PDB file of C-alpha atoms in Angstrom:
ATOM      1  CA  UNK A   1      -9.661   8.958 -13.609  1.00  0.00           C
ATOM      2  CA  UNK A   2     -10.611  11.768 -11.275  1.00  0.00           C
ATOM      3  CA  UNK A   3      -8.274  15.207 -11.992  1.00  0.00           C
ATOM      4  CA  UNK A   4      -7.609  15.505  -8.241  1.00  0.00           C
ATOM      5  CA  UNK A   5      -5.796  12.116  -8.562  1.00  0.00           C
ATOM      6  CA  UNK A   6      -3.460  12.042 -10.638  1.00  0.00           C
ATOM      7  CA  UNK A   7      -1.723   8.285 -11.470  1.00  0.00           C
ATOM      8  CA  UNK A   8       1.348   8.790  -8.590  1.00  0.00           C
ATOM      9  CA  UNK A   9       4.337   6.327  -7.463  1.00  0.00           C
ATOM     10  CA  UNK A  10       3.724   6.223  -3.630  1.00  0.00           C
ATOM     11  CA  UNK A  11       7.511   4.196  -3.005  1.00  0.00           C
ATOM     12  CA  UNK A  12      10.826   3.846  -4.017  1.00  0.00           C
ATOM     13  CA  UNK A  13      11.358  -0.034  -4.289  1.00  0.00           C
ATOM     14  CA  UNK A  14       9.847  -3.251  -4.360  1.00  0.00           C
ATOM     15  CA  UNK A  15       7.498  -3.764  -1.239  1.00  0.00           C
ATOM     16  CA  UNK A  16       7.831  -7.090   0.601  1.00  0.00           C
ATOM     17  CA  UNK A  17       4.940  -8.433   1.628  1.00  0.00           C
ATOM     18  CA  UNK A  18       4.512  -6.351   5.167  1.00  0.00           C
ATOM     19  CA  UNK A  19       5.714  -3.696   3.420  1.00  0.00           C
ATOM     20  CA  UNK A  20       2.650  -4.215   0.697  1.00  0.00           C
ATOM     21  CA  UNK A  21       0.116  -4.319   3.399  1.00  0.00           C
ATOM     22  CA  UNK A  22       1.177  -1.415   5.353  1.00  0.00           C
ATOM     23  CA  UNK A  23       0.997   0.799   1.768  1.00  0.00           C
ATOM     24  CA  UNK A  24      -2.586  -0.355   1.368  1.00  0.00           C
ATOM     25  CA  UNK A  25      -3.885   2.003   3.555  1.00  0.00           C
ATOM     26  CA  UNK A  26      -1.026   4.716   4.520  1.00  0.00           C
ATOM     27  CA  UNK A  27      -3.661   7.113   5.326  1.00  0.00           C
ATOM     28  CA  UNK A  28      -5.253   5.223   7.920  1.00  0.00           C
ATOM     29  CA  UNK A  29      -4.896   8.120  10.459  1.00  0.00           C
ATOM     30  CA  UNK A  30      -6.708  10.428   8.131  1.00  0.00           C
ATOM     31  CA  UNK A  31      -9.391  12.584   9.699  1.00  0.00           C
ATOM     32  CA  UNK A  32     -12.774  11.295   9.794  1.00  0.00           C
ATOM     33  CA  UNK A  33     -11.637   8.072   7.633  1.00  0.00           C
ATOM     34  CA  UNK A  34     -14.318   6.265   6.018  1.00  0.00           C
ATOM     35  CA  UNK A  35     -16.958   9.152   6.927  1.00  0.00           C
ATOM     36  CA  UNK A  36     -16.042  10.813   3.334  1.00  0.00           C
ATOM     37  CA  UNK A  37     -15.570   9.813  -0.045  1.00  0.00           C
ATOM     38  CA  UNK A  38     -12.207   8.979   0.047  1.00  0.00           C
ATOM     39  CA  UNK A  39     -12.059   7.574  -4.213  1.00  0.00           C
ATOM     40  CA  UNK A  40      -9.882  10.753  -4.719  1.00  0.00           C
ATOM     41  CA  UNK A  41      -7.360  10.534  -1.875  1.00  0.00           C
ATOM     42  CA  UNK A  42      -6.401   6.662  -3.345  1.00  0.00           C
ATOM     43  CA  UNK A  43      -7.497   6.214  -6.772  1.00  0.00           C
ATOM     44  CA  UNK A  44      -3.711   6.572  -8.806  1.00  0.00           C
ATOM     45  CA  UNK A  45      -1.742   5.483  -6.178  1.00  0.00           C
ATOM     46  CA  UNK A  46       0.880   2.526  -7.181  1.00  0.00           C
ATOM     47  CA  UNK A  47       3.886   0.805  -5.941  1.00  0.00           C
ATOM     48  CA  UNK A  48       6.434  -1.785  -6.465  1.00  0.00           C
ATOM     49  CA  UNK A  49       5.555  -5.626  -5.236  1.00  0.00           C
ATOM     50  CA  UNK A  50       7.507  -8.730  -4.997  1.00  0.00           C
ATOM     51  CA  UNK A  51       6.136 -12.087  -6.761  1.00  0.00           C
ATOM     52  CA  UNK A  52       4.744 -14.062  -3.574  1.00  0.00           C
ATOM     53  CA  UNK A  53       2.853 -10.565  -2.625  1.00  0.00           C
ATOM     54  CA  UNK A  54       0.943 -10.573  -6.323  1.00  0.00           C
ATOM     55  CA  UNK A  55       0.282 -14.097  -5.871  1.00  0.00           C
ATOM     56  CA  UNK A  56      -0.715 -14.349  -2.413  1.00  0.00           C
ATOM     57  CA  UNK A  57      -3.644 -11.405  -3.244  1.00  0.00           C
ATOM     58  CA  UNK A  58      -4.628 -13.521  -6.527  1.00  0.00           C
ATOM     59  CA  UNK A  59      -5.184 -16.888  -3.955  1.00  0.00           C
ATOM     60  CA  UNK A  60      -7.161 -15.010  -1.343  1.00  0.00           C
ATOM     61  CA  UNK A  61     -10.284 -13.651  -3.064  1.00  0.00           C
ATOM     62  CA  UNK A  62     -12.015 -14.679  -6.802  1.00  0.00           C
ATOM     63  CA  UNK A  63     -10.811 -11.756  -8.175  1.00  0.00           C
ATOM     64  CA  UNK A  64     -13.264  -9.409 -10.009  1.00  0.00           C
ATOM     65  CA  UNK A  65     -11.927 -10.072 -13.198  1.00  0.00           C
ATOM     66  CA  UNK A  66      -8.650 -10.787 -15.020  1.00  0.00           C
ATOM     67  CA  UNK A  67      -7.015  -9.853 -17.878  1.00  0.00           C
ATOM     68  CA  UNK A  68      -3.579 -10.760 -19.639  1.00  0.00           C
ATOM     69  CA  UNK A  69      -1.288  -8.537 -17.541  1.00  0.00           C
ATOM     70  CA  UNK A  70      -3.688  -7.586 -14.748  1.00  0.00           C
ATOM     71  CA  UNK A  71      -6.172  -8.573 -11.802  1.00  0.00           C
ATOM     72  CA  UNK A  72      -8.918  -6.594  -9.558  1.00  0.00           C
ATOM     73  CA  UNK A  73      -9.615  -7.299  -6.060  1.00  0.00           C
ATOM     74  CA  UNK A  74     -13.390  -8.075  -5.722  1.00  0.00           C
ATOM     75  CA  UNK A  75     -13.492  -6.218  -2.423  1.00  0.00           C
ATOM     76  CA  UNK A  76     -13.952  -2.520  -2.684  1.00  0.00           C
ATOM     77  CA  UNK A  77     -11.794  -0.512  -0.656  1.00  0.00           C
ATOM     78  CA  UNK A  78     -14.161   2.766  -1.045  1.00  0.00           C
ATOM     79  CA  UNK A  79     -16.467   4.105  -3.404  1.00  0.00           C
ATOM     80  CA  UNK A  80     -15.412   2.435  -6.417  1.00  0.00           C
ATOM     81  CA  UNK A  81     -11.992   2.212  -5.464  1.00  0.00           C
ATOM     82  CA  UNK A  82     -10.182  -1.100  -6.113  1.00  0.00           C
ATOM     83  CA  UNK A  83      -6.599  -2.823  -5.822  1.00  0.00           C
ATOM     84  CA  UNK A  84      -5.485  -3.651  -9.292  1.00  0.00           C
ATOM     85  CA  UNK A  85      -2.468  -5.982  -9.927  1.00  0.00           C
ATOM     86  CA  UNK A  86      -0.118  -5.720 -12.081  1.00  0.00           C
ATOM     87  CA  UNK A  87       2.350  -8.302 -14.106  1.00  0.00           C
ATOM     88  CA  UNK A  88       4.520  -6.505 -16.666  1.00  0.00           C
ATOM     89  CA  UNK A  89       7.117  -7.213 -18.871  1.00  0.00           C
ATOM     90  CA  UNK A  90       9.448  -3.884 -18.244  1.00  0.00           C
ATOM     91  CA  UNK A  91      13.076  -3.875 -20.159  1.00  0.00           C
ATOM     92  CA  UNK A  92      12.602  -7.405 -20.831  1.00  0.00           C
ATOM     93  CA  UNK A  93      12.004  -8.380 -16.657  1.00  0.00           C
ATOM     94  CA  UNK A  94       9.075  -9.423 -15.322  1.00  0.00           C
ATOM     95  CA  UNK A  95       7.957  -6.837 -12.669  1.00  0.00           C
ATOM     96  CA  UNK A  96       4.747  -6.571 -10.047  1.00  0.00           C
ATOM     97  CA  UNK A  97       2.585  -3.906  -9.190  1.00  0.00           C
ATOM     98  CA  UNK A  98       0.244  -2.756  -7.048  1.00  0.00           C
ATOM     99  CA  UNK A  99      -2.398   0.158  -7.711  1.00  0.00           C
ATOM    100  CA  UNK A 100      -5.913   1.971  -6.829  1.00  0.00           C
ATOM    101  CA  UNK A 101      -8.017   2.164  -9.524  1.00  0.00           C
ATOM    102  CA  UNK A 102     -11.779   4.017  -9.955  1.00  0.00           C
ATOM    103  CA  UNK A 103     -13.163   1.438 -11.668  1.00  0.00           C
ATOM    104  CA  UNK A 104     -16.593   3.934 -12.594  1.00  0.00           C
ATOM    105  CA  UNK A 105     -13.878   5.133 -15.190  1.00  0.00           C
ATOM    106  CA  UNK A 106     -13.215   1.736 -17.676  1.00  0.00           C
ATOM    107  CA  UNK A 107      -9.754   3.413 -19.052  1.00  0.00           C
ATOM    108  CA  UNK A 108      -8.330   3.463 -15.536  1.00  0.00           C
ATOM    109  CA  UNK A 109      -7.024   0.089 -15.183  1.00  0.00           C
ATOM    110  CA  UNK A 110      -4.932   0.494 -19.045  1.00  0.00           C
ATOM    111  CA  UNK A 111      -3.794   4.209 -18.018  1.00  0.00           C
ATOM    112  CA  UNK A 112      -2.268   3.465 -14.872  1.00  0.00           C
ATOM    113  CA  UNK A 113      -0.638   0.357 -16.762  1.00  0.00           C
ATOM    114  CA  UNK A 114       0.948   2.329 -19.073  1.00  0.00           C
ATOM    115  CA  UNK A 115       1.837   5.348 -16.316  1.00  0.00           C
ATOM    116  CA  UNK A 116       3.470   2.373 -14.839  1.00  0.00           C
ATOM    117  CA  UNK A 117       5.284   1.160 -17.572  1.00  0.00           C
ATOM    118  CA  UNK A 118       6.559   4.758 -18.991  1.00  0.00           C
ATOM    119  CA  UNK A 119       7.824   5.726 -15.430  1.00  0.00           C
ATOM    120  CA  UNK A 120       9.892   2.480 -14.837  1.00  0.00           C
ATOM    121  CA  UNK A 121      11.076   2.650 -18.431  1.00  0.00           C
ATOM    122  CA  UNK A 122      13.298   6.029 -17.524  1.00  0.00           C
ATOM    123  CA  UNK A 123      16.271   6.082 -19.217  1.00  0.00           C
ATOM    124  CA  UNK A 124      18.370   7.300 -15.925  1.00  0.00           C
ATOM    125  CA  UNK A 125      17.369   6.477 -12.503  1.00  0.00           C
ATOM    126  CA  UNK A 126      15.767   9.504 -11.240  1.00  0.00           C
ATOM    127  CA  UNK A 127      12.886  10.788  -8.674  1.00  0.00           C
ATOM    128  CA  UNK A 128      11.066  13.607  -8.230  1.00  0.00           C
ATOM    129  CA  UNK A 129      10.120  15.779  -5.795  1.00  0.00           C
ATOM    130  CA  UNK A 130       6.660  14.973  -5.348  1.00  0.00           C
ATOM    131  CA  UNK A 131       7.730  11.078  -5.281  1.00  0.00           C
ATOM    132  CA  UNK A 132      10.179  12.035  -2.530  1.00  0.00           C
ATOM    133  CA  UNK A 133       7.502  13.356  -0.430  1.00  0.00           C
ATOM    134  CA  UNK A 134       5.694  10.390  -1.387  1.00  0.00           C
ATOM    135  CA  UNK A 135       8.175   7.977  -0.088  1.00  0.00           C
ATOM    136  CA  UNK A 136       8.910  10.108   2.685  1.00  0.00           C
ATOM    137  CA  UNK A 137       4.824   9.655   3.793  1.00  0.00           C
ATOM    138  CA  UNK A 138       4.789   5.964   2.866  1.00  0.00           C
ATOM    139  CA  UNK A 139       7.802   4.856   5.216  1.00  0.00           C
ATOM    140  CA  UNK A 140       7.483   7.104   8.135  1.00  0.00           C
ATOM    141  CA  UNK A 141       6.116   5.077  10.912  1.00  0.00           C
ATOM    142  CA  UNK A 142       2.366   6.166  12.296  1.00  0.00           C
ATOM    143  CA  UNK A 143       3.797   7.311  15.445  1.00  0.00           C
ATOM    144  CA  UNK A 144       5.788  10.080  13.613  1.00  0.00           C
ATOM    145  CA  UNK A 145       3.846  11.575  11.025  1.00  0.00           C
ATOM    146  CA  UNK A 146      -0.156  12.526  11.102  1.00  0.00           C
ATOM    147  CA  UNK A 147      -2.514  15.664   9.951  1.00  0.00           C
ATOM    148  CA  UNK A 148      -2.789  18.638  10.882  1.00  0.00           C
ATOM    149  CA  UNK A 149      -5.804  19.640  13.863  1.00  0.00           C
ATOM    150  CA  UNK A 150      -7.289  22.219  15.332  1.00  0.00           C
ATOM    151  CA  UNK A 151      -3.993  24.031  16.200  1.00  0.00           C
ATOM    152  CA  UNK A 152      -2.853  24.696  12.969  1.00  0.00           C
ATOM    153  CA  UNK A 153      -4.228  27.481  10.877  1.00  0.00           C
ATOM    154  CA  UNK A 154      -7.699  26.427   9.363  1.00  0.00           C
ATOM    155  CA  UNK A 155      -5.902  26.477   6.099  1.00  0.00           C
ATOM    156  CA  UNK A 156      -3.864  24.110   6.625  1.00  0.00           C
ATOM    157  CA  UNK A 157      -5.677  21.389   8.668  1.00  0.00           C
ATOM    158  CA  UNK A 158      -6.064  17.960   7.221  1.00  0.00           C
ATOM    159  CA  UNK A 159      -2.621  18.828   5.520  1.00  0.00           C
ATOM    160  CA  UNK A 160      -0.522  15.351   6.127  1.00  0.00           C
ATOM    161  CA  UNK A 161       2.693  16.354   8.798  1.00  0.00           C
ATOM    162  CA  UNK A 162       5.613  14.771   9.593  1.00  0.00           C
ATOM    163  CA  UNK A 163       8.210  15.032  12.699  1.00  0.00           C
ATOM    164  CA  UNK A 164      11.552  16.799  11.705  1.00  0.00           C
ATOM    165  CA  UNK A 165      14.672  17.377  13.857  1.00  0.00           C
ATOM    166  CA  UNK A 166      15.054  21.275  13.448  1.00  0.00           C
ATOM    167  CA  UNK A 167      18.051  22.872  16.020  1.00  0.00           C
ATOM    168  CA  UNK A 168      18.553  19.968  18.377  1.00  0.00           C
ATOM    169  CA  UNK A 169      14.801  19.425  18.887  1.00  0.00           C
ATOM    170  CA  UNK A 170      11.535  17.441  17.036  1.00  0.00           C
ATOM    171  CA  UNK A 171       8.893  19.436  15.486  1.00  0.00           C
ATOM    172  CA  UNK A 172       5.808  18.868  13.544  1.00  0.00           C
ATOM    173  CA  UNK A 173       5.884  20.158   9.881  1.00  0.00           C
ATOM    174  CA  UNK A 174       3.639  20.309   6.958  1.00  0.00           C
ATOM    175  CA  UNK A 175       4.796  17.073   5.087  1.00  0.00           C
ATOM    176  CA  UNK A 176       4.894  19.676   1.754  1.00  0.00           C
ATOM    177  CA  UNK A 177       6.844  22.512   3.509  1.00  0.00           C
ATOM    178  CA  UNK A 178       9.761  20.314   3.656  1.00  0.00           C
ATOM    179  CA  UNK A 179      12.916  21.849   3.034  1.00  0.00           C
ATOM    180  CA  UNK A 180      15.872  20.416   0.480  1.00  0.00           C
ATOM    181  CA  UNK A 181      17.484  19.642   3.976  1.00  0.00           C
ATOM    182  CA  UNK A 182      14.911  17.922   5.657  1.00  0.00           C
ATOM    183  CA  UNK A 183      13.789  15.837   2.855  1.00  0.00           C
ATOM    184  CA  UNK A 184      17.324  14.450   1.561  1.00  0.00           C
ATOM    185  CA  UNK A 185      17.533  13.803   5.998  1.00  0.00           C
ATOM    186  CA  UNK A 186      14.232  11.957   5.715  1.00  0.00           C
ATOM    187  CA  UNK A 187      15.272   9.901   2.737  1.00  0.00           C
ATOM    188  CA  UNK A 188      17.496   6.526   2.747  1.00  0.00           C
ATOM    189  CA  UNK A 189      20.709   7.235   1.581  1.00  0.00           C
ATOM    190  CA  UNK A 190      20.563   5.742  -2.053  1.00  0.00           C
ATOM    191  CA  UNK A 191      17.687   7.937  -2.807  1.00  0.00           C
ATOM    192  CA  UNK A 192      19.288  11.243  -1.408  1.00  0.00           C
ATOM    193  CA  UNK A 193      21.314  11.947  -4.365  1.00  0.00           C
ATOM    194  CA  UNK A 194      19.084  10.956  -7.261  1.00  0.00           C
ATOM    195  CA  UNK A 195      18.310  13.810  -9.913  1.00  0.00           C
ATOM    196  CA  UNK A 196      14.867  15.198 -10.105  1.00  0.00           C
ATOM    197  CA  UNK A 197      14.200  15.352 -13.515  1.00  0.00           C
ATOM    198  CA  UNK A 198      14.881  13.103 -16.358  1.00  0.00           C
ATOM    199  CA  UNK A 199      15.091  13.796 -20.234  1.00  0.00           C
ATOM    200  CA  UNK A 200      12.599  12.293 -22.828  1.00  0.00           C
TER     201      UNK A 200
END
């Protein structure tokens, strides 16, 4: 899989099913979308889905292929991008999952299984930082996050932002320049109080 995308849990939860189309594309309002190769930006990302979500994607297209624990999508979402499903035994529970995979590299598919697999297999409930940003981006409505234009310094445009209450009034903020505050604020409240690192 491409360095620049590393294998990355986009969402604390299981996704219904509108919450499983929505996380599709949660970069829809990405600067010139679909004018770029965009393989990097997806490829690695995965999430939590509920049962009638996996099966209701294996019904609608012949998938491209299938394997034991695993199904792609025949439609491409770019490049060589594809949604990969997953159906794993985790802890002795049957579990669902949704990912991106670059399918130009063969291993992808297996490595994000077992990413998948390792991270749900923690032996304390935990998140980190980055997957708090993460989950911060994936359930913030459109109309309150975005990237950053021609106002912002050319080093940082592009840069996903979010809306943040800072002294009685909103701002836009680099999604990453979130403070402690602002992201436990941002987060629902199980989440909030969740360690960030977990022992081996």
């Amino acid at each position: 899989m491409n360095p620049t995308s590393p294998i990355r849990k986009i969402y604390q939860g299981m996704a219904d099913r509108g919450q499983m189309f929505r996380l599709f594309d949660r970069h829809a309002q990405r600067p010139d979308r679909w004018q770029n190769d965009d393989s990097a930006l997806l490829a690695g990302e995965w999430f939590e889905i509920a049962q009638p979500g996996h099966d209701y994607m294996l019904g609608i297209l012949p998938p491209l292929w299938m394997r034991a624990e695993m199904f792609a999508l025949s439609e491409f979402l770019t490049g060589s991008v594809t949604s990969v499903f997953f159906r794993l035994s985790i802890d002795g529970c049957i579990r669902y999952f949704h990912g991106y995979c670059d399918l130009s590299d063969r291993g992808s598919p297996e490595r994000m299984r077992a990413a998948m697999v390792e991270r749900e297999s923690w032996p304390v409930k935990a998140i980190t930082h980055e997957e708090r940003l993460e989950h911060i981006w994936s359930s913030t409505h459109d109309d309150y996050r975005g990237y950053a234009g021609e106002l912002w310094l050319p080093e940082h445009r592009g840069k996903r932002t979010v809306l943040v209450y800072d002294r009685g009034r909103t701002v836009l903020k680099l999604l990453d320049d979130l403070t402690n505050e602002e992201i436990a604020a941002k987060l629902p409240v199980h989440l909030r109080h969740l360690p960030t690192n977990v022992a081996a």
